[in-house]
mmCIF file of C-alpha atoms and ligand atoms in Angstrom:
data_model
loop_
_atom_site.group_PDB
_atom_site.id
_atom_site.type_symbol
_atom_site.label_atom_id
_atom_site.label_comp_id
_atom_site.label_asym_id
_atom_site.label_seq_id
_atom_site.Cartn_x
_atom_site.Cartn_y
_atom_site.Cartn_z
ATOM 1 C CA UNK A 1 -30.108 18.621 15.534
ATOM 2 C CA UNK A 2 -30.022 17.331 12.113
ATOM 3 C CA UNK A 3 -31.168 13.816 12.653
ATOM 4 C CA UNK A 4 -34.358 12.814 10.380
ATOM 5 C CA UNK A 5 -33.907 15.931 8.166
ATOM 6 C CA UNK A 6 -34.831 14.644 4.729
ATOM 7 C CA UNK A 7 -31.177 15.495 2.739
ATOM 8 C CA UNK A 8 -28.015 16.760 3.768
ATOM 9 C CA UNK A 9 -27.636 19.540 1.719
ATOM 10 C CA UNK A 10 -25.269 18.769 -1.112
ATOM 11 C CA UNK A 11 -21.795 20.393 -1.796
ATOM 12 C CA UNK A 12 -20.896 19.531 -5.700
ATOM 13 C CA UNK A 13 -17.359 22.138 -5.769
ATOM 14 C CA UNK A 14 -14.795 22.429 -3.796
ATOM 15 C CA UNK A 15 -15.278 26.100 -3.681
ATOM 16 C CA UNK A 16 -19.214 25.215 -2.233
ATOM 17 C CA UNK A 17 -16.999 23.007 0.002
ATOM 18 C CA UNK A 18 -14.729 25.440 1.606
ATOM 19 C CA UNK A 19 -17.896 27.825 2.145
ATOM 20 C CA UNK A 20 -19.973 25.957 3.862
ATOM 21 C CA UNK A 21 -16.880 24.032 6.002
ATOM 22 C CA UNK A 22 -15.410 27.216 6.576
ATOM 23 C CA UNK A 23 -18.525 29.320 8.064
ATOM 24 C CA UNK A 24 -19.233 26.523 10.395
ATOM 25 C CA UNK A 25 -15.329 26.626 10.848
ATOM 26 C CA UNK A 26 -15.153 30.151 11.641
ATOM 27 C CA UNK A 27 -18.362 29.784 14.280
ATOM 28 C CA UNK A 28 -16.154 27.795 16.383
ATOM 29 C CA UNK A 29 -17.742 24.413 15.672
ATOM 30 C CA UNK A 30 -15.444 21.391 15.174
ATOM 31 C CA UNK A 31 -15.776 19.452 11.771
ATOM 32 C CA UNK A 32 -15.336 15.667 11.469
ATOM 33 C CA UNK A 33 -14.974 14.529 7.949
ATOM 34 C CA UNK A 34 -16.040 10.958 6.948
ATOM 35 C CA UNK A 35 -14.922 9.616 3.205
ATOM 36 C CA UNK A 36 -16.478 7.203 1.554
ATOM 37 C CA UNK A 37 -17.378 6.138 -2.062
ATOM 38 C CA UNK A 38 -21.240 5.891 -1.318
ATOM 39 C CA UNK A 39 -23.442 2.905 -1.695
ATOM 40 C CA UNK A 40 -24.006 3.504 1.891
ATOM 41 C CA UNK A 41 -24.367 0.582 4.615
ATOM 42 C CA UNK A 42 -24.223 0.196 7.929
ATOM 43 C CA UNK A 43 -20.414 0.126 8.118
ATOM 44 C CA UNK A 44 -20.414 3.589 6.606
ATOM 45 C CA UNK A 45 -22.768 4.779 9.237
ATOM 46 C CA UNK A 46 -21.047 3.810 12.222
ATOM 47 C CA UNK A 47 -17.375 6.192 11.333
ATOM 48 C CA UNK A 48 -21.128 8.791 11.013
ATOM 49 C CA UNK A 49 -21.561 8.097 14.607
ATOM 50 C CA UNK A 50 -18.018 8.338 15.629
ATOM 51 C CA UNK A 51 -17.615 11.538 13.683
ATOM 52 C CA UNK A 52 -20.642 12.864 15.506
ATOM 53 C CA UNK A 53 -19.075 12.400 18.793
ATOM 54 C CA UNK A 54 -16.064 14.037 18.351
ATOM 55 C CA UNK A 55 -17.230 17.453 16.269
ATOM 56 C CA UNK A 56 -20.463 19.810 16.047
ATOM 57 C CA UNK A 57 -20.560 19.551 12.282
ATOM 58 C CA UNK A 58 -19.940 16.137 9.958
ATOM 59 C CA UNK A 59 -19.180 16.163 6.257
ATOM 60 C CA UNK A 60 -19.436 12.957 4.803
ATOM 61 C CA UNK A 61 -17.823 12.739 1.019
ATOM 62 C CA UNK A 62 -19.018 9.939 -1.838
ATOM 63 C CA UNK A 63 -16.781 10.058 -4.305
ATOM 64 C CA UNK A 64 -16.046 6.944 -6.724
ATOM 65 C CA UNK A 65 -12.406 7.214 -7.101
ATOM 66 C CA UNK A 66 -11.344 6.564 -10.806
ATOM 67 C CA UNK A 67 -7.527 6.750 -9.771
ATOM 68 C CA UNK A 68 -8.020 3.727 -7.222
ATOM 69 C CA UNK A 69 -9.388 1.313 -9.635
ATOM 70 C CA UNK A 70 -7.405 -0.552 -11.531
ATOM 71 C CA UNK A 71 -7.804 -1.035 -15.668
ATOM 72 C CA UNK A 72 -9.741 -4.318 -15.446
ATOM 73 C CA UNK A 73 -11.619 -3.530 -12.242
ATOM 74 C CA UNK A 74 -15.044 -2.338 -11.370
ATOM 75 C CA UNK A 75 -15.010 1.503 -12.117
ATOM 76 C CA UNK A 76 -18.055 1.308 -14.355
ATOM 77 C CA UNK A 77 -20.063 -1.259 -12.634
ATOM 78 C CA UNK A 78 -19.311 -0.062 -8.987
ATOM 79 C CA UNK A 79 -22.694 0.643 -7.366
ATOM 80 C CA UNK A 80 -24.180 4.580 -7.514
ATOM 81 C CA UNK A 81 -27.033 5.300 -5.444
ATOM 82 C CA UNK A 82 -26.768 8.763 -4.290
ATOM 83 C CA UNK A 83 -30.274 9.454 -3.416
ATOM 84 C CA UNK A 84 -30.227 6.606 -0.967
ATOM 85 C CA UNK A 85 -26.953 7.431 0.343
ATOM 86 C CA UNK A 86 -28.171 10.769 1.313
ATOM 87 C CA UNK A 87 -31.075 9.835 2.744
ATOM 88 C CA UNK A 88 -29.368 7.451 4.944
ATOM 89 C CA UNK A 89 -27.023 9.900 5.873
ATOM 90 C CA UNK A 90 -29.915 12.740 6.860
ATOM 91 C CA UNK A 91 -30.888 10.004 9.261
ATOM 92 C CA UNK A 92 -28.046 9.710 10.914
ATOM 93 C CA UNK A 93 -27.166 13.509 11.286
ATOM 94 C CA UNK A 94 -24.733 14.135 9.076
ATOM 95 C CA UNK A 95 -25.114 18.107 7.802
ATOM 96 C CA UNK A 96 -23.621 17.861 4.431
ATOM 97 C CA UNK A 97 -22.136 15.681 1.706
ATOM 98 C CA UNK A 98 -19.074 16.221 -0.666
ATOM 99 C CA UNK A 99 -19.994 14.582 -3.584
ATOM 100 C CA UNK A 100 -17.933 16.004 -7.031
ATOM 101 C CA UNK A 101 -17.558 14.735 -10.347
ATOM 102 C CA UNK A 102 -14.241 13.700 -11.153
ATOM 103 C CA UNK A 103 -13.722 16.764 -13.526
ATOM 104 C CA UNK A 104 -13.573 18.431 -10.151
ATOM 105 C CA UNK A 105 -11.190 16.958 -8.175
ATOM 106 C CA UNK A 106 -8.811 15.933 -11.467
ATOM 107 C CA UNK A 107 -9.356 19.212 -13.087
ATOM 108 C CA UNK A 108 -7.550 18.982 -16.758
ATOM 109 C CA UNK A 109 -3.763 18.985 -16.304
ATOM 110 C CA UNK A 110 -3.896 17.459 -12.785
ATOM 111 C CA UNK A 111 -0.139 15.940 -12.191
ATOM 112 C CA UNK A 112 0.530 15.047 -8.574
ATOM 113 C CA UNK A 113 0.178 12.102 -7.018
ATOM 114 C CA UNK A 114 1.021 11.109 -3.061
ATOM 115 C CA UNK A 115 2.537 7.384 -3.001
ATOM 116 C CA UNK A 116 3.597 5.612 0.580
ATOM 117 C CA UNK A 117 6.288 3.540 0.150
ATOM 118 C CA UNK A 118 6.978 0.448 2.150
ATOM 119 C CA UNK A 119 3.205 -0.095 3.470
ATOM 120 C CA UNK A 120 1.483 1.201 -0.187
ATOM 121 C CA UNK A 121 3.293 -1.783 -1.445
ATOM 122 C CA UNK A 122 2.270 -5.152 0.268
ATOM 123 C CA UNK A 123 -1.000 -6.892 0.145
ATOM 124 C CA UNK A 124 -3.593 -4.981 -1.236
ATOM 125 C CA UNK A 125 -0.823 -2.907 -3.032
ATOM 126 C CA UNK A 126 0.846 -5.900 -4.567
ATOM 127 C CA UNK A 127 -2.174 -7.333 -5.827
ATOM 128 C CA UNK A 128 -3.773 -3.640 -6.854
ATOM 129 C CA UNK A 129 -0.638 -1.347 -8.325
ATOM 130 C CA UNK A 130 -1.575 2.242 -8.027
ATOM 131 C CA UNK A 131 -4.489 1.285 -5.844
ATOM 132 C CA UNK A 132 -2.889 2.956 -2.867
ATOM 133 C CA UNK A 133 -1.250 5.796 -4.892
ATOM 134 C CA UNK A 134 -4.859 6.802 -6.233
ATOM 135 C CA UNK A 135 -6.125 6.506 -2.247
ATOM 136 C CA UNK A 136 -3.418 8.148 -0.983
ATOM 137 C CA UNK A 137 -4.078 10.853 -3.509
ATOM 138 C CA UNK A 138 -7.554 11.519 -3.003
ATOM 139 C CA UNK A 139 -7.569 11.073 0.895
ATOM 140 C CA UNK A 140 -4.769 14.380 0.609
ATOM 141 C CA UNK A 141 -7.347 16.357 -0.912
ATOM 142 C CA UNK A 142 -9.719 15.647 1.081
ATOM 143 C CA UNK A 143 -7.763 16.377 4.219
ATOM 144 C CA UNK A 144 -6.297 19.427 3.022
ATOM 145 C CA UNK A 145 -9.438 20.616 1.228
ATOM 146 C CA UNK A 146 -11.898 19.790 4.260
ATOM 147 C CA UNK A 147 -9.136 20.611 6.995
ATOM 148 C CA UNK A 148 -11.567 18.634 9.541
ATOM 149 C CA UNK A 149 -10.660 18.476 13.047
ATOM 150 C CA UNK A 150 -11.185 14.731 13.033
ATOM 151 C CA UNK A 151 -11.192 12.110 10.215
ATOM 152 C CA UNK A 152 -12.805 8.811 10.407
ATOM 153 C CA UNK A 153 -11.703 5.567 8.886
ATOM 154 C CA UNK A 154 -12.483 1.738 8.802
ATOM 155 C CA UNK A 155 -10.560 -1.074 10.171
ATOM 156 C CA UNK A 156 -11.980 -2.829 7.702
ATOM 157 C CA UNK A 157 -9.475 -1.438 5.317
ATOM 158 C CA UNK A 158 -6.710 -2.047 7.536
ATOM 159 C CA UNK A 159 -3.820 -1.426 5.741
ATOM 160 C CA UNK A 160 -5.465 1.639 4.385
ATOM 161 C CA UNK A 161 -5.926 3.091 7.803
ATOM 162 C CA UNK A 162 -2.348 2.480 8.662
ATOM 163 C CA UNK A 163 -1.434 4.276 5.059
ATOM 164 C CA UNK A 164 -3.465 7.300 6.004
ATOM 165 C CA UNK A 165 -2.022 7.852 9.576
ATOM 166 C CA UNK A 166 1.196 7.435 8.077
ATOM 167 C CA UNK A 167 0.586 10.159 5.467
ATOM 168 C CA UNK A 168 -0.852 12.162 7.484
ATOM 169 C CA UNK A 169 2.258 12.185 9.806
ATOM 170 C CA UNK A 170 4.872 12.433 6.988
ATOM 171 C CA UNK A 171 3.031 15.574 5.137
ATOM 172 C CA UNK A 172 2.209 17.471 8.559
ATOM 173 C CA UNK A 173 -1.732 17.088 8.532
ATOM 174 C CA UNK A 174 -3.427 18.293 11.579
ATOM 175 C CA UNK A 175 -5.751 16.222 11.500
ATOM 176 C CA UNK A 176 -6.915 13.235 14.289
ATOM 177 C CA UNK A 177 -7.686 9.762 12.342
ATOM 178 C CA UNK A 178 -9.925 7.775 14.011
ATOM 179 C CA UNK A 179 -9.839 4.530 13.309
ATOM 180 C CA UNK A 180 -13.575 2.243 13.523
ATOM 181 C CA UNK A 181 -14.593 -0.837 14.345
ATOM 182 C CA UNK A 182 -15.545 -3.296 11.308
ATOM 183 C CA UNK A 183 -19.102 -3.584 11.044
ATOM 184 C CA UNK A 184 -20.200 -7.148 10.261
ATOM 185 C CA UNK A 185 -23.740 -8.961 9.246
ATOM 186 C CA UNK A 186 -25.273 -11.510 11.696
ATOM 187 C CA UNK A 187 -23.275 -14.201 10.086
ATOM 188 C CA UNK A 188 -19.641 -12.215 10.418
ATOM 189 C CA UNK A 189 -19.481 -11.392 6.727
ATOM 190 C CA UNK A 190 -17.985 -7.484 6.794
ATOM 191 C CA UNK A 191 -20.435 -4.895 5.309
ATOM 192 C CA UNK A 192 -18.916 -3.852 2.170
ATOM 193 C CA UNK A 193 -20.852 -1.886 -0.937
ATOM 194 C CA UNK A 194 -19.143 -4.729 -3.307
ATOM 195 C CA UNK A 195 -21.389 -8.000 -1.210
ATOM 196 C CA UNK A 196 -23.913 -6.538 -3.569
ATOM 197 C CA UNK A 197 -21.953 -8.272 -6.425
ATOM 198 C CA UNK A 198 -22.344 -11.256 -4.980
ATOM 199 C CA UNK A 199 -25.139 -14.165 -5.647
ATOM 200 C CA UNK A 200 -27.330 -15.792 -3.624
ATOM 201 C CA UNK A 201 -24.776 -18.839 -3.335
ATOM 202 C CA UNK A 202 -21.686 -17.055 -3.219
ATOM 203 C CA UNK A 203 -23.526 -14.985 -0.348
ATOM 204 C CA UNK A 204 -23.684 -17.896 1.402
ATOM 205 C CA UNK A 205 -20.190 -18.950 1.225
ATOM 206 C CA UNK A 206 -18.778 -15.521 1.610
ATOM 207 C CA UNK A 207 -18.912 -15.330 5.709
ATOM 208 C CA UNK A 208 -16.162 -18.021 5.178
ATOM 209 C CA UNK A 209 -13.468 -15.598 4.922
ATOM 210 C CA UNK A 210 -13.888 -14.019 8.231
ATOM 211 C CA UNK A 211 -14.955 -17.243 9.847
ATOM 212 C CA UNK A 212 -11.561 -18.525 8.823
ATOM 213 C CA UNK A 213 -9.393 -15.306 9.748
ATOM 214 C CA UNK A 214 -11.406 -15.815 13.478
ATOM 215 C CA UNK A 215 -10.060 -19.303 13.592
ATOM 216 C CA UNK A 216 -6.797 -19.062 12.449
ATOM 217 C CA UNK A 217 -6.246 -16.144 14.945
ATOM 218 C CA UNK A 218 -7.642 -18.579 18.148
ATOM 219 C CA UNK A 219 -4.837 -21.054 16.775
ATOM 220 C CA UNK A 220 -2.312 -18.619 17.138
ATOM 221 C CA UNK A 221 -3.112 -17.538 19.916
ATOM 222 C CA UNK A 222 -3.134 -21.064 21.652
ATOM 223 C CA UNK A 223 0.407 -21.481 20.693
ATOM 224 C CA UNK A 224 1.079 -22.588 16.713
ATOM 225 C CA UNK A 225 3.316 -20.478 14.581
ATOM 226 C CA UNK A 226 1.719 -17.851 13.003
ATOM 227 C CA UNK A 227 2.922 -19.591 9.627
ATOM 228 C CA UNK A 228 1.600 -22.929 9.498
ATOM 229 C CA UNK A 229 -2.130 -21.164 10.697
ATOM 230 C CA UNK A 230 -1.896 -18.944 8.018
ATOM 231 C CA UNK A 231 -1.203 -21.793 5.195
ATOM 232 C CA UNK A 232 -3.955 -23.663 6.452
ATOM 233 C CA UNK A 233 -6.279 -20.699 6.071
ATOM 234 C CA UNK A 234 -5.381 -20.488 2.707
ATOM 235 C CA UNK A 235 -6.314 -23.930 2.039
ATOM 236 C CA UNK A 236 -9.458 -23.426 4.048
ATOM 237 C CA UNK A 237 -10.597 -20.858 1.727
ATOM 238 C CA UNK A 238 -10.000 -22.492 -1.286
ATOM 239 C CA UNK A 239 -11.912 -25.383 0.016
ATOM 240 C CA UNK A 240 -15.244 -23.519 1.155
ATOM 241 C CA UNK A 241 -15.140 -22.191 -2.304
ATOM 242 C CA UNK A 242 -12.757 -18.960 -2.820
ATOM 243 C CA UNK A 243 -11.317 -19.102 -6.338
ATOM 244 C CA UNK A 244 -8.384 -17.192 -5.432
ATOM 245 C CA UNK A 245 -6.541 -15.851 -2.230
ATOM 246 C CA UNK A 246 -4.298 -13.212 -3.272
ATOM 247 C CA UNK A 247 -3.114 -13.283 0.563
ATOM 248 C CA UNK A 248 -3.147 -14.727 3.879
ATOM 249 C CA UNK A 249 -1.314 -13.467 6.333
ATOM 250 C CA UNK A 250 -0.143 -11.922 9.776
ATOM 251 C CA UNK A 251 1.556 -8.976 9.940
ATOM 252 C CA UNK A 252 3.013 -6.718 12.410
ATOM 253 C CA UNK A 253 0.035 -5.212 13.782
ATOM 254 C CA UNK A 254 1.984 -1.474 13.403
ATOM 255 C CA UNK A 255 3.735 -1.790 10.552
ATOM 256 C CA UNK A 256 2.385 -4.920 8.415
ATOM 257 C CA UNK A 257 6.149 -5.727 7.834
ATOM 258 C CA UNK A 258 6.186 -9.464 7.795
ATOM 259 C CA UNK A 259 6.594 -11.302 11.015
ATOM 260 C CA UNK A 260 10.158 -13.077 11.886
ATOM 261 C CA UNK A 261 10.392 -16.506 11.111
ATOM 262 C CA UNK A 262 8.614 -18.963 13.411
ATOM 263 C CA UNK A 263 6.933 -15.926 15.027
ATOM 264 C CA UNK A 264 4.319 -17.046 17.809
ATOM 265 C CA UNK A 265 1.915 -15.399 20.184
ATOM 266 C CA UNK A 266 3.283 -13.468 23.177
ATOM 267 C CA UNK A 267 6.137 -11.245 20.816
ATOM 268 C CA UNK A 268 5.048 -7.726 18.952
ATOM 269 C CA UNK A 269 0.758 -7.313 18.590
ATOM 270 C CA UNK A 270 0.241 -8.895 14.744
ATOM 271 C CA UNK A 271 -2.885 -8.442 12.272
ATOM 272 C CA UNK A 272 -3.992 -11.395 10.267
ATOM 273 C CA UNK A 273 -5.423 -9.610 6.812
ATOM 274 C CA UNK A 274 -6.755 -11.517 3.847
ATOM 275 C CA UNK A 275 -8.298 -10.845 0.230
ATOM 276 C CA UNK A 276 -9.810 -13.194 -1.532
ATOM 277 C CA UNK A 277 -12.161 -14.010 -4.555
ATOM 278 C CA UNK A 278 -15.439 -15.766 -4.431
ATOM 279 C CA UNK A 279 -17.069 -15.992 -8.013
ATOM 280 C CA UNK A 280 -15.638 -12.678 -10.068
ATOM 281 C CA UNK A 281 -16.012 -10.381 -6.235
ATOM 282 C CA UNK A 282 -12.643 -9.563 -4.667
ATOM 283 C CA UNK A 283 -13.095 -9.256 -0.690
ATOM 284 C CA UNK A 284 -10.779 -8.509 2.280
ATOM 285 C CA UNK A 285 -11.581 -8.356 5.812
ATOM 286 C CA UNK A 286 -8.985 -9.009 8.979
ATOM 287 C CA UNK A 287 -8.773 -9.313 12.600
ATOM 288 C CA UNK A 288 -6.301 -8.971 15.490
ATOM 289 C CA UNK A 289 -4.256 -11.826 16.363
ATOM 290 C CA UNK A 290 -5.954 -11.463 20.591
ATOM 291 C CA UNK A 291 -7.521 -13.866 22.936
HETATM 292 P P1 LIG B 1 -15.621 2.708 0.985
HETATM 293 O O1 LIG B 1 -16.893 3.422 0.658
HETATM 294 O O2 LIG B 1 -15.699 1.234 0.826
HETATM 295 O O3 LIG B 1 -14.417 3.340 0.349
HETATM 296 O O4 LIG B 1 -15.417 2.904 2.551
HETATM 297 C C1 LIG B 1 -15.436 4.170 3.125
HETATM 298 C C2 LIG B 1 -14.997 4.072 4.574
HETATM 299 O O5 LIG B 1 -15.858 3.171 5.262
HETATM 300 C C3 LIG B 1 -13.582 3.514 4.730
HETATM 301 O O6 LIG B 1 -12.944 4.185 5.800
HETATM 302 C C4 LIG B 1 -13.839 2.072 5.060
HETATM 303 O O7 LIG B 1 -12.796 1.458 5.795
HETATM 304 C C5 LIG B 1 -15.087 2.181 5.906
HETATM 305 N N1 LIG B 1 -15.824 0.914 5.925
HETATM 306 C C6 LIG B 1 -16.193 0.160 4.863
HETATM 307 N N2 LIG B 1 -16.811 -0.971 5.269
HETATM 308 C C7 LIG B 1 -16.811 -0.932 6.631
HETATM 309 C C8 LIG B 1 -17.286 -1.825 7.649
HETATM 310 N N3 LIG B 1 -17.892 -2.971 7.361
HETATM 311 N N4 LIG B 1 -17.111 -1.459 8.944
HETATM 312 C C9 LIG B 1 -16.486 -0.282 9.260
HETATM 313 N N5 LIG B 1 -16.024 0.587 8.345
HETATM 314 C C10 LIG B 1 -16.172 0.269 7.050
#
């Protein structure tokens, strides 16, 4: 068993990659693959668990993803702290990382890009252009270099979940995507590698946002229109302190197309997703629209 083993070992090519995937591959054992872009917490950990459960052998990948970030967003100053990540990751089993420099995975001349139209383009791809395009992207190589059994993503990024079963459907991946539980601190504030940005005050106002999702949901579900709860989360935000909301809103729960007007509790299963600024740090989070 690979729990407590000091470091994962360490695959920096894909060619090291495809070795060491495909020896395990070819001695029958079933590989989960878990992507992330490091600074490694506890939501991380748990799609390590999940992974672990469904195959022998778990590759975890920490990759900061220069195509995702937009021109005025936090490439640079995202956090890097491999040698904790893979000690956290030894500890919970997982038998080796991905982690390449981006000369490796956008190789001079690289050209191709995967877009998803329709759900690429609301929320977080309205506010973010090309965020999802540089996802969608990356998660493709991944998948097709990796070819793990299993795949394991966060609700937390909901929309990106839904984006990645779609393309794996569309381009004929076989590949299961699980999707994971968010992970949340005592006070409900989603573990996310960018709450590290925030101070000790805007730390304090941050569990807000899912606070406010919870609540709007409950009213919902007791019977207003999904449209008036949603304005008054907006509001709600702005007065516990958000700067911005780029969004507030349920969605189909399926297909994040909009809802019909004066949609209510009881028709098709909705989503209520958010972003929103506190200070200069962008967060999302989102819950089901359920008793
Ligand atoms: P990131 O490193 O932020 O790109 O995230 C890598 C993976 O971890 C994605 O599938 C995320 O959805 C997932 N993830 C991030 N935060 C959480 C959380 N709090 N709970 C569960 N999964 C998460």
């Amino acid at each position: 068993m690979a729990a407590g083993r000091a470091a994962p070992e360490v695959a920096r090519t894909e060619a090291a990659l495809r070795e060491r995937l495909g020896a395990w591959r070819r001695g029958g054992a079933r590989i989960g693959l878990v992507p992330t872009m490091g600074a490694i917490h506890a939501g991380h950990l748990s799609l390590v668990d999940l992974a672990r459960a469904r195959a022998q052998r778990v590759c975890a990948t920490i990759f900061v993803n220069p195509r995702q970030f937009g021109p005025s967003e936090d490439f640079a100053a995202y956090p890097r702290e491999e040698e904790s990540d893979l000690a956290k990751f030894a500890a919970r089993g997982v038998d080796l990382v991905f982690a390449p420099e981006p000369a490796e995975m956008y190789p001079q001349g690289f050209a191709t890009s995967v877009t998803v139209a329709g759900l690429g383009e609301a929320l977080e791809g309205a506010s973010r252009p090309g965020f999802f395009t540089g996802v969608a992207t990356v998660v493709t190589k991944l998948l097709i270099l990796a070819a793990p059994d299993v795949a394991v993503f966060g609700e937390k990024d909901y929309q990106q979940l839904l984006l990645i079963r779609r393309l794996v459907a569309d381009l004929s991946l076989s590949v299961e995507i699980v999707g994971a539980p968010t992970v949340r601190e005592a006070d409900g504030l989603a573990c996310s590698s960018r709450n590290a940005y925030l101070s000790g005050a805007e730390r304090a106002r941050a569990p807000a946002l899912f606070r406010t999702l919870r609540a709007a949901s409950r009213e919902i579900v007791s019977g207003r229109p999904a449209a008036e709860a949603t304005i008054w989360g907006r509001e709600s935000l702005v007065e516990a302190g958000f700067a911005r909301v780029d969004y507030f809103e349920a969605r189909d729960a399926a297909t994040l197309a909009p809802l019909a007007a004066g949609w209510r509790y009881g028709g098709s299963a909705a989503r209520l997703l958010a972003a929103a600024t506190i200070g200069r740090t962008r967060l999302i989070d989102n819950v089901a629209v359920e008793p």
